[in-house]
mmCIF file of C-alpha atoms in Angstrom:
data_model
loop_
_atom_site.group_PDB
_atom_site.id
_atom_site.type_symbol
_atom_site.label_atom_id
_atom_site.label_comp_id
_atom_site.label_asym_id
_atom_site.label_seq_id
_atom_site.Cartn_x
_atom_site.Cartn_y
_atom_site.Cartn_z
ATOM 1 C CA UNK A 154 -3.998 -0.014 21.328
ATOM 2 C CA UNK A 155 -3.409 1.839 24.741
ATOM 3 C CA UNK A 156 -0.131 0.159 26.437
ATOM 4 C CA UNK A 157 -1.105 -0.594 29.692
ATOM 5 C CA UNK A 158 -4.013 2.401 29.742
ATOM 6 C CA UNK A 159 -7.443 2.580 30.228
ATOM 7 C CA UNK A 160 -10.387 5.053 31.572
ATOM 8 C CA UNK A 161 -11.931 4.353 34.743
ATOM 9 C CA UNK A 162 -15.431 4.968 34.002
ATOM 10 C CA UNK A 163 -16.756 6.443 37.316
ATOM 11 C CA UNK A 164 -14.192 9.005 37.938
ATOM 12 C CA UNK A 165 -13.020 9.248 33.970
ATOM 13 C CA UNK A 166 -9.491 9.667 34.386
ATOM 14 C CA UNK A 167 -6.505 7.942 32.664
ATOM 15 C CA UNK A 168 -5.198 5.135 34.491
ATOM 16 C CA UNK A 169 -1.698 4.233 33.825
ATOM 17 C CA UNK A 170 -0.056 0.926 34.061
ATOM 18 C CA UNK A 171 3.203 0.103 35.812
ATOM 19 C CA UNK A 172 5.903 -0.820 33.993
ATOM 20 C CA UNK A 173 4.339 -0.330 30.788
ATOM 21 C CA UNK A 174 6.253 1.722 28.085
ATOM 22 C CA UNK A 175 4.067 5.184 27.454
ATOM 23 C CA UNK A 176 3.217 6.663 23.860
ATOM 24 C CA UNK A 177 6.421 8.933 22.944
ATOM 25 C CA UNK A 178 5.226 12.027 20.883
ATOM 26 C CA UNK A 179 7.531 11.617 18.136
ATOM 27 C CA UNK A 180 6.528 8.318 17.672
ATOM 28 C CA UNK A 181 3.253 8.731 17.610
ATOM 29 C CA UNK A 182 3.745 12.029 15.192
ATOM 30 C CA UNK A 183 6.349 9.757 12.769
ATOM 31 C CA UNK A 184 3.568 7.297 12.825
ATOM 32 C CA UNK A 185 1.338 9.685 11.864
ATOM 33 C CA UNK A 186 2.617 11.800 9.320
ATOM 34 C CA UNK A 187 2.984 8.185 7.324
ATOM 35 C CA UNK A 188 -0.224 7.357 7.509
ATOM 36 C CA UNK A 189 -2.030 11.055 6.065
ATOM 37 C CA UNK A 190 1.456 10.579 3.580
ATOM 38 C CA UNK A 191 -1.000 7.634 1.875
ATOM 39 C CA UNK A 192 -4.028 9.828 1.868
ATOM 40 C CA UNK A 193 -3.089 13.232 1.380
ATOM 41 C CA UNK A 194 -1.033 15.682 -1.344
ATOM 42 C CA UNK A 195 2.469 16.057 -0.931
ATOM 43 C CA UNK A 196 2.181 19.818 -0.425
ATOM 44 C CA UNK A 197 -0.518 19.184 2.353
ATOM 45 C CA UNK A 198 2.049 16.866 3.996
ATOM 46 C CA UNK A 199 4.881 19.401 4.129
ATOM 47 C CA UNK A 200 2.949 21.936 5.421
ATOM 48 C CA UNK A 201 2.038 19.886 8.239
ATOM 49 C CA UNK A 202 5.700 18.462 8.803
ATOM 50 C CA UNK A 203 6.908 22.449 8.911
ATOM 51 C CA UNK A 204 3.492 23.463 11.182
ATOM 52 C CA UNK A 205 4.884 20.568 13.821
ATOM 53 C CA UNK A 206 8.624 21.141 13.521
ATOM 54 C CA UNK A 207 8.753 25.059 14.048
ATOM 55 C CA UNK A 208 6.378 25.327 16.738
ATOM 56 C CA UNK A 209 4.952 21.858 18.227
ATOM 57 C CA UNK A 210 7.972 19.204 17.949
ATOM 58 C CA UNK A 211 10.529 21.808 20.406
ATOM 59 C CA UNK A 212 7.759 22.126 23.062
ATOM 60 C CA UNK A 213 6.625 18.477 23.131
ATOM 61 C CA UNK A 214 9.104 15.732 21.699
ATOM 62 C CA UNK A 215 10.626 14.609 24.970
ATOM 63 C CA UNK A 216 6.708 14.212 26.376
ATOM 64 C CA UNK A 217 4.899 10.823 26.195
ATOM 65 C CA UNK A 218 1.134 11.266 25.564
ATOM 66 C CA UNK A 219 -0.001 10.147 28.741
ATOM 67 C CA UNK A 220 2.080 12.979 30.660
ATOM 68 C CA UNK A 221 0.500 15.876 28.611
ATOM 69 C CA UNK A 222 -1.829 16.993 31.268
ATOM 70 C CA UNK A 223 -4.210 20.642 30.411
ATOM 71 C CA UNK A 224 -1.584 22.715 32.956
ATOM 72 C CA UNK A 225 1.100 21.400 30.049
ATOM 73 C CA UNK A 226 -0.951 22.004 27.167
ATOM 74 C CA UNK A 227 -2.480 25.697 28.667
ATOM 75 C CA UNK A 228 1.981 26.036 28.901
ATOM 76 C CA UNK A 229 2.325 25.405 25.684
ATOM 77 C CA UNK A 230 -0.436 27.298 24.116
ATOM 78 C CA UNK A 231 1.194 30.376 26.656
ATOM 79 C CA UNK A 232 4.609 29.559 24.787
ATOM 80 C CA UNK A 233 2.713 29.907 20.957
ATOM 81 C CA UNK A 234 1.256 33.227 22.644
ATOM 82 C CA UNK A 235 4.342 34.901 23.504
ATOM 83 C CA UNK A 236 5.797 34.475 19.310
ATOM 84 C CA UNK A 237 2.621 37.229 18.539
ATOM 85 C CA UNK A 238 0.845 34.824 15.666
ATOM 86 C CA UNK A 239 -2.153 35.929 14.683
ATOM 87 C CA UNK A 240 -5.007 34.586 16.342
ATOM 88 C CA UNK A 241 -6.369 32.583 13.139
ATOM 89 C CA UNK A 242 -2.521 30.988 12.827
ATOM 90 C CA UNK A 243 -2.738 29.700 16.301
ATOM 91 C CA UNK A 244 -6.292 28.035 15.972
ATOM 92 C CA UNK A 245 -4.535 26.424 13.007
ATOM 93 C CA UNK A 246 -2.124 24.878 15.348
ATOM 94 C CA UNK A 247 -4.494 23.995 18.402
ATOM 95 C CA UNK A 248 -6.053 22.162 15.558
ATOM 96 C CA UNK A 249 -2.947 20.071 14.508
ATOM 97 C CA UNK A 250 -3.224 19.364 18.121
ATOM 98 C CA UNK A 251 -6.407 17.765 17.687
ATOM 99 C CA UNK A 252 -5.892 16.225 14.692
ATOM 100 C CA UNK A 253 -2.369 14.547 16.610
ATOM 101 C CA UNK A 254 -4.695 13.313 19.490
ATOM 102 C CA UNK A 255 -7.453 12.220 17.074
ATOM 103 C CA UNK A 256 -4.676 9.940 14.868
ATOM 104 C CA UNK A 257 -3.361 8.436 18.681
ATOM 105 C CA UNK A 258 -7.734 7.717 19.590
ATOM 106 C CA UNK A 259 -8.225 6.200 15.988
ATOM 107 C CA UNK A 260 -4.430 4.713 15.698
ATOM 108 C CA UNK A 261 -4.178 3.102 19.028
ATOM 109 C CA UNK A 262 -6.999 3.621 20.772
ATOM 110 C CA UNK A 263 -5.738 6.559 23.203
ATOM 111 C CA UNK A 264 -9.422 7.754 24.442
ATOM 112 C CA UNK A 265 -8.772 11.033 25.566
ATOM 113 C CA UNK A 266 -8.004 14.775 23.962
ATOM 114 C CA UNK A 267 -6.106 17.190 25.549
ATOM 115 C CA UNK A 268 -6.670 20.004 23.082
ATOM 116 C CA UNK A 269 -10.482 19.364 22.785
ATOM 117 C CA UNK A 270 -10.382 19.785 26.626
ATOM 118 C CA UNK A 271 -8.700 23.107 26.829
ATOM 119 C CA UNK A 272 -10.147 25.045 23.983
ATOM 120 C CA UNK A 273 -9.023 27.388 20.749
ATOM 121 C CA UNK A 274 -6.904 30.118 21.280
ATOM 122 C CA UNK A 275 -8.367 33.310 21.889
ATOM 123 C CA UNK A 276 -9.413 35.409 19.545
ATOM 124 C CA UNK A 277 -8.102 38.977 19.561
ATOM 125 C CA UNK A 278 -7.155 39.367 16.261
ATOM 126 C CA UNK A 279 -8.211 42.991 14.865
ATOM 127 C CA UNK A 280 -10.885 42.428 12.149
ATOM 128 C CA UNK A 281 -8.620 43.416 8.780
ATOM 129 C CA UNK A 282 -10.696 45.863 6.408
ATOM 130 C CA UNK A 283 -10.380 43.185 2.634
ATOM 131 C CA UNK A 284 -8.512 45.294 0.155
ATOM 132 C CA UNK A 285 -10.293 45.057 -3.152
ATOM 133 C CA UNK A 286 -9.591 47.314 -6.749
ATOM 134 C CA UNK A 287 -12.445 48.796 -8.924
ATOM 135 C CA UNK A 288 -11.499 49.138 -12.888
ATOM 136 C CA UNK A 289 -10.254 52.546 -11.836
ATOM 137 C CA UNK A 290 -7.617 51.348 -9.645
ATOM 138 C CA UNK A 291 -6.566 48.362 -11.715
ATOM 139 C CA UNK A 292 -5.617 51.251 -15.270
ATOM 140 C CA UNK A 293 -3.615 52.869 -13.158
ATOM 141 C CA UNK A 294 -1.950 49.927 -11.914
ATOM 142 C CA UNK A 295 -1.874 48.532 -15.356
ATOM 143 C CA UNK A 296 -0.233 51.686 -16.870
ATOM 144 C CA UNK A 297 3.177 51.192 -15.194
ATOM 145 C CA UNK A 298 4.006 47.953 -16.172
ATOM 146 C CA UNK A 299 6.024 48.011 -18.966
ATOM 147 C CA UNK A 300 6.188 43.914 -18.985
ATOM 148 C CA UNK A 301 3.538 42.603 -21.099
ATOM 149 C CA UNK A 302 3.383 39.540 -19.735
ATOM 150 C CA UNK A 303 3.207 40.563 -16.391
ATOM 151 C CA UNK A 304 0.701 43.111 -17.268
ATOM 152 C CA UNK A 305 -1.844 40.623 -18.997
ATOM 153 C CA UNK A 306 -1.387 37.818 -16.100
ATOM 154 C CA UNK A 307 -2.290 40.944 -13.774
ATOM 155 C CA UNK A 308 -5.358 41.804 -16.238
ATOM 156 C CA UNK A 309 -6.737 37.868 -16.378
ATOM 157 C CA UNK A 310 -5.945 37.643 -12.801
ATOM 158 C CA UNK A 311 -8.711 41.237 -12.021
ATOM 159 C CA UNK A 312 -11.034 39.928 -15.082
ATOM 160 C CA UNK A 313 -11.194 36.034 -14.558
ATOM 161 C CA UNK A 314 -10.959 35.652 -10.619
ATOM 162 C CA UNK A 315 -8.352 33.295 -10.757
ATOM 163 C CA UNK A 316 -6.276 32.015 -8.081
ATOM 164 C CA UNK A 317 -2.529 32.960 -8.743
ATOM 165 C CA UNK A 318 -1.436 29.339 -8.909
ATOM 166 C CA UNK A 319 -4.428 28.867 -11.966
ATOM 167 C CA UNK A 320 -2.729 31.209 -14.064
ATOM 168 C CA UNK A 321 0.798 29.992 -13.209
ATOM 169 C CA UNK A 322 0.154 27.047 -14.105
ATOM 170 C CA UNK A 323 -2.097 27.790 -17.126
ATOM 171 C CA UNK A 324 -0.758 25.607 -20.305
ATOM 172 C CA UNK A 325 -1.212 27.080 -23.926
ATOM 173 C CA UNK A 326 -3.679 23.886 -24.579
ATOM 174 C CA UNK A 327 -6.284 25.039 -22.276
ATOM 175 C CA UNK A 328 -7.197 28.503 -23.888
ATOM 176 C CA UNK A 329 -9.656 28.418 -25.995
ATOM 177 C CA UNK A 330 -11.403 31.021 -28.473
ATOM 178 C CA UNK A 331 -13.799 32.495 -25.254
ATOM 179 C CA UNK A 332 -12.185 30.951 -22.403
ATOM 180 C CA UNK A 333 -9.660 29.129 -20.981
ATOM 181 C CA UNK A 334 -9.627 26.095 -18.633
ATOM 182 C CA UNK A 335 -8.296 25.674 -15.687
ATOM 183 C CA UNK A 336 -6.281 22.028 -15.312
ATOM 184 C CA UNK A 337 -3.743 23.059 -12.972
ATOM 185 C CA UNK A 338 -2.578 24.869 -10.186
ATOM 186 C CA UNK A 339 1.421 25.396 -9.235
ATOM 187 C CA UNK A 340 2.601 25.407 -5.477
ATOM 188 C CA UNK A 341 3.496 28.411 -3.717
ATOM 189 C CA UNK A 342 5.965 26.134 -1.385
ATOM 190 C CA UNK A 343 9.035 24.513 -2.817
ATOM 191 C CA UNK A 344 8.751 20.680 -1.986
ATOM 192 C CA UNK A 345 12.594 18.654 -2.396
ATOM 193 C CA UNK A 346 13.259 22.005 -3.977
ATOM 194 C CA UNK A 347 10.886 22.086 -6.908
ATOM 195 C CA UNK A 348 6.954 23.424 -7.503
ATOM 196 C CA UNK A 349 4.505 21.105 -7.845
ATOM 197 C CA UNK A 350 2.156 21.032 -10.711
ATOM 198 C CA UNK A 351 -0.897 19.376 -9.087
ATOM 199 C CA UNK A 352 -4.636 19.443 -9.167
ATOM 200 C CA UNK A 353 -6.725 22.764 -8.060
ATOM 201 C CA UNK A 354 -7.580 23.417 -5.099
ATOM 202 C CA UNK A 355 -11.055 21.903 -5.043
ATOM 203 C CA UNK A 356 -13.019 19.396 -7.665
ATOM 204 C CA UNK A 357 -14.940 22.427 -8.791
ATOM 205 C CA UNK A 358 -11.948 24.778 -9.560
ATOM 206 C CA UNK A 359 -11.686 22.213 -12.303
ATOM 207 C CA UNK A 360 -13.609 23.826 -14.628
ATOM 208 C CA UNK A 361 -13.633 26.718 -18.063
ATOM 209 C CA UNK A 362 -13.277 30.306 -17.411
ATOM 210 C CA UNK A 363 -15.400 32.339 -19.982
ATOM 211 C CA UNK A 364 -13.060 35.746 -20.872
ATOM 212 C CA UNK A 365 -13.467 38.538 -22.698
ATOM 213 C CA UNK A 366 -12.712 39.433 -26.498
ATOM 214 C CA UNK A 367 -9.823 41.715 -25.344
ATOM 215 C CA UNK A 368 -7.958 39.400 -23.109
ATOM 216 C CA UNK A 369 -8.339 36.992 -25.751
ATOM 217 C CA UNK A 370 -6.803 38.939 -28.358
ATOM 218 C CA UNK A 371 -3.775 39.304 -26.163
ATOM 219 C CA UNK A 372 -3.154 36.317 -25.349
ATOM 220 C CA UNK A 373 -3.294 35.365 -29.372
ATOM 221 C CA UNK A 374 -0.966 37.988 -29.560
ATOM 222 C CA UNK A 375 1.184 36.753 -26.805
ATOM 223 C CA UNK A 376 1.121 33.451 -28.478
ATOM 224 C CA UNK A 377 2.312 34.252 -31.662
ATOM 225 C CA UNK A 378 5.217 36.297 -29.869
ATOM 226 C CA UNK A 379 5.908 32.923 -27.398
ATOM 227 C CA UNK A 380 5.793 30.685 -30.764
ATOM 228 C CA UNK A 381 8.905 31.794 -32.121
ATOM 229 C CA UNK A 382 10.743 30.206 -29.039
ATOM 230 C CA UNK A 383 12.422 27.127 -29.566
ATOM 231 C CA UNK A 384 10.791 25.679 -26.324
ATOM 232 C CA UNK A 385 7.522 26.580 -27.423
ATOM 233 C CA UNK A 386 4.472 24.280 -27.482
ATOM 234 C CA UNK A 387 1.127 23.302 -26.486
ATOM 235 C CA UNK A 388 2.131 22.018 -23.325
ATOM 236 C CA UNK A 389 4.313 25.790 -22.264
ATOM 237 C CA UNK A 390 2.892 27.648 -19.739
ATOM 238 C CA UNK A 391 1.642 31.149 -20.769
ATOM 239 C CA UNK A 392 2.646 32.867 -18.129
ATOM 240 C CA UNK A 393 6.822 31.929 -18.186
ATOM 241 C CA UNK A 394 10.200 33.263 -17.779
ATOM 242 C CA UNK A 395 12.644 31.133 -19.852
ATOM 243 C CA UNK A 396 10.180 28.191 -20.308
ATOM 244 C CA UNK A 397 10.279 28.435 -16.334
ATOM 245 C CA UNK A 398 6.575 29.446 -14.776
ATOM 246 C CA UNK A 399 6.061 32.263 -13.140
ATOM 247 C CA UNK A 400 7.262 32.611 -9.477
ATOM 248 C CA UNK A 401 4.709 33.510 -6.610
ATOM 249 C CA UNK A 402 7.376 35.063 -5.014
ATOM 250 C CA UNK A 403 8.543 37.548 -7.637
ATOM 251 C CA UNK A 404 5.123 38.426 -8.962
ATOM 252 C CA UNK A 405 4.454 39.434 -5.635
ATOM 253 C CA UNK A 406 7.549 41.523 -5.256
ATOM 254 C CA UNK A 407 6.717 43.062 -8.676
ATOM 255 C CA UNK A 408 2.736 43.566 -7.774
ATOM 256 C CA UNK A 409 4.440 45.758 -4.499
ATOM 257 C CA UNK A 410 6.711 47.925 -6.832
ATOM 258 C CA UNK A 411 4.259 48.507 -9.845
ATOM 259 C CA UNK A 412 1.434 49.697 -6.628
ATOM 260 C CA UNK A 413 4.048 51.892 -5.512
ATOM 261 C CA UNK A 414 4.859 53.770 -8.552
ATOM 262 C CA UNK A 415 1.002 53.809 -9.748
ATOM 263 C CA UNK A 416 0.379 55.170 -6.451
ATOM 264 C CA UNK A 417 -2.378 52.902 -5.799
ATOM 265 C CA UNK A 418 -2.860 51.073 -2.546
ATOM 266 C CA UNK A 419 -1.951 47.798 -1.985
ATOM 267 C CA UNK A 420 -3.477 44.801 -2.427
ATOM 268 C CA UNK A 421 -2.436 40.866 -1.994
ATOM 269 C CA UNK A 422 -2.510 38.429 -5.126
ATOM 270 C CA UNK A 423 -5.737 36.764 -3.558
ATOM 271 C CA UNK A 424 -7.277 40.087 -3.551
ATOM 272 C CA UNK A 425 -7.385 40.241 -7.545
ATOM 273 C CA UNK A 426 -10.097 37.856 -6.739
ATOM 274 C CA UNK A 427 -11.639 39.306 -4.251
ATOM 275 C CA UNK A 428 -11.663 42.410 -6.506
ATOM 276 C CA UNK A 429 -13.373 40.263 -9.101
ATOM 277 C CA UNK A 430 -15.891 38.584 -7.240
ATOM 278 C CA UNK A 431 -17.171 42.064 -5.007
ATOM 279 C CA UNK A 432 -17.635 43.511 -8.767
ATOM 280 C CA UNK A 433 -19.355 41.013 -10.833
ATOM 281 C CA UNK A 434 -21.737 41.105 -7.597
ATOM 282 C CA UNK A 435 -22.223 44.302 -7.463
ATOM 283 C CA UNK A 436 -23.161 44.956 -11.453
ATOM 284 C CA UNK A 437 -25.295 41.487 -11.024
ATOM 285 C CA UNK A 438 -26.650 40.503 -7.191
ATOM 286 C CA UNK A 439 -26.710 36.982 -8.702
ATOM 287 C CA UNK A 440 -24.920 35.126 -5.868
ATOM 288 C CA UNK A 441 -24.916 32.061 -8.174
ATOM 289 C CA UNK A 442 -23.110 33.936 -10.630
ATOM 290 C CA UNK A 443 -20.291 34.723 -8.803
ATOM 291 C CA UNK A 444 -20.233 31.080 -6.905
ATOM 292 C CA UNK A 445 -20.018 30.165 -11.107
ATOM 293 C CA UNK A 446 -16.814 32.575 -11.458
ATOM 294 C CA UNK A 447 -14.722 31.483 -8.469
ATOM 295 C CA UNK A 448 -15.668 27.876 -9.330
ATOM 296 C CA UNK A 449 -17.039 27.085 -5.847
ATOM 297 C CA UNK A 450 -18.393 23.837 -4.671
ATOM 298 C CA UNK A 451 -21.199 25.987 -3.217
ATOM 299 C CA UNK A 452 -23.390 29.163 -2.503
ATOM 300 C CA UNK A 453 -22.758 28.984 0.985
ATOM 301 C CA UNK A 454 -19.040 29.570 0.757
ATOM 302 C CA UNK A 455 -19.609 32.261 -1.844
ATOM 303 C CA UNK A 456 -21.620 34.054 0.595
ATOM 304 C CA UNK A 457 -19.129 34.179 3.760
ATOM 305 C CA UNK A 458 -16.361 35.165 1.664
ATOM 306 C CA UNK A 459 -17.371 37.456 -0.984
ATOM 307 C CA UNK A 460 -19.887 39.584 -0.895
ATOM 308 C CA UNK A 461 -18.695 42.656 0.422
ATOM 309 C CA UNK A 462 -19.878 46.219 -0.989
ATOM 310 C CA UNK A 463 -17.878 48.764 -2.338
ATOM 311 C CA UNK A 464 -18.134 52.389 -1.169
ATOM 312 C CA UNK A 465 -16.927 54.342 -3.749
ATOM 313 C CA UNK A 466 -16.530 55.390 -6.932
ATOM 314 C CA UNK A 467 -20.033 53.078 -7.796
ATOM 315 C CA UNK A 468 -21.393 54.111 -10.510
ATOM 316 C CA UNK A 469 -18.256 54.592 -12.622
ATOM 317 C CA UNK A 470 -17.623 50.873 -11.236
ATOM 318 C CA UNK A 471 -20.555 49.598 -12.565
ATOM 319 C CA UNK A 472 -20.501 51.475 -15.953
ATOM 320 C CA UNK A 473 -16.807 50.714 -16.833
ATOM 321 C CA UNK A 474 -16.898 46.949 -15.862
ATOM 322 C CA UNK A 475 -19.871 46.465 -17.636
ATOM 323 C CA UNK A 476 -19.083 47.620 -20.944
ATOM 324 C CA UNK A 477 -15.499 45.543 -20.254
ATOM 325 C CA UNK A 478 -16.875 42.489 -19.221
ATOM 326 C CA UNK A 479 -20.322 41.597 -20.679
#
């Protein structure tokens, strides 16, 4: 409940009481961040707690909520301006903003919001060109890495459209004779200084990933290699150093050196599945095949993402992943 505050419904502004305590921000943002801590993952929660401390918290914890006027707010979306985020980054924020002002409406009945009054950030990001590998790029890639380990995590990662986390996180229980299922998916961020093994990313990424006869021979062999490890069992992960999982941060360091001396361009982890996705729809035009592969919820999100064209190379594409895949 508003202390002391109210609209007046022919001019619709905020009317303050006198000598009425106002809403601090940091009370209202403590407040909040317990209540989405009872509804929401415990990676979800940090990433909001480190959204709010580096660039909301400084501008607006000695403000009460009733003071935050659209001259403030415009000020403080001026001060996110001037630390060059990209465009997409500072919508993210603007909507933490409403999301704050929506928890003070629903929590005590604060009817007003700032944020939804002044607008998004503009856009002037520069559209970025999505980096994606055909079969061509990925042997040459492949060639270089003398870890073979590394290599096949690369190979499942180009051939199964997993996320990165997936295949981290992927447990010698779930892989089966023709595919392998994904349980699991491992946290990029460290939360109280460990990775979290938690749930996918969606219901639907949930679900068995149909591979090929060649990755599955590797991974047998990969398994019998693993099996002679003390710490070995049904419950490793595959993809480990010293019983540890693989680290987001040093398969992407390793990804950037093994591009360099293939001399391929690079691409991000994400973009292995990119990669994936813009080939099986290319050899196929089966939208709901692909949605199938990435293990979307639905067609519609397939579409906006994923189906992108490649330019070149298009027939070798479609010759060499075909005979690899099907």
């Amino acid at each position: 409940m508003i202390l002391g505050g109210g609209f007046d419904n022919k001019k619709n502004i905020h009317i303050i009481q006198r000598g009425v305590d106002y809403m601090n921000f940091i009370k209202i943002y403590d407040d909040m961040i317990k209540y989405y801590s009872l509804k929401s993952k415990e990676t979800s929660i940090f990433t909001i707690e480190q959204r709010y401390k580096k660039n909301i918290l400084p501008f607006f914890k000695n403000y009460n909520i009733e003071d935050i006027t659209p001259k403030i707010y415009t000020e403080w979306q001026n001060y996110i301006n001037s630390k060059n985020y990209k465009s997409s980054y500072k919508n993210i924020l603007h909507n933490e903003m409403i999301r704050f002002y929506n928890f003070a409406n629903m929590y005590y009945n604060y009817n007003f919001n700032i944020p939804q009054k002044c607008g998004k950030f503009k856009n002037d990001d520069i559209t970025e060109k999505r980096n994606i590998w055909t079969i061509k790029e990925l042997k040459k890639f492949l060639s270089v890495i003398e870890n073979k380990k590394e290599s096949l995590f690369f190979e499942l990662l180009f051939f199964t459209g997993c996320r990165p986390g997936e295949l981290m996180a992927l447990q010698w229980k779930n892989v089966y004779k023709n595919r392998i299922y994904i349980e699991y998916t491992i946290t990029k961020r460290f939360v109280n200084n460990k990775r979290i093994l938690q749930n996918p990313k969606t219901k639907s990424s949930k679900d068995f990933v149909i591979i090929d006869k060649f990755l599955y021979k590797k991974l047998l062999k990969l398994k019998k290699e693993e099996s002679k490890k003390e710490y070995f069992s049904d419950d490793s992960f595959v993809f480990n150093n010293n019983n540890k999982p693989f680290s987001h941060t040093t398969i992407e360091r390793h990804k950037n050196l093994y591009c360099k001396k293939a001399n391929v361009y690079q691409i991000q982890l994400k973009e292995f599945r990119h990669s994936h996705a813009s080939n099986i729809f290319y050899i196929s035009h089966d939208i709901e095949l692909v949605k199938k592969r990435l293990r979307h919820s639905s067609s519609r999100i397939t579409l906006e993402t994923y189906t992108h064209f490649l330019d070149k190379n298009k027939r070798e594409q479609k010759a060499l992943f075909h005979l690899r895949f099907f």
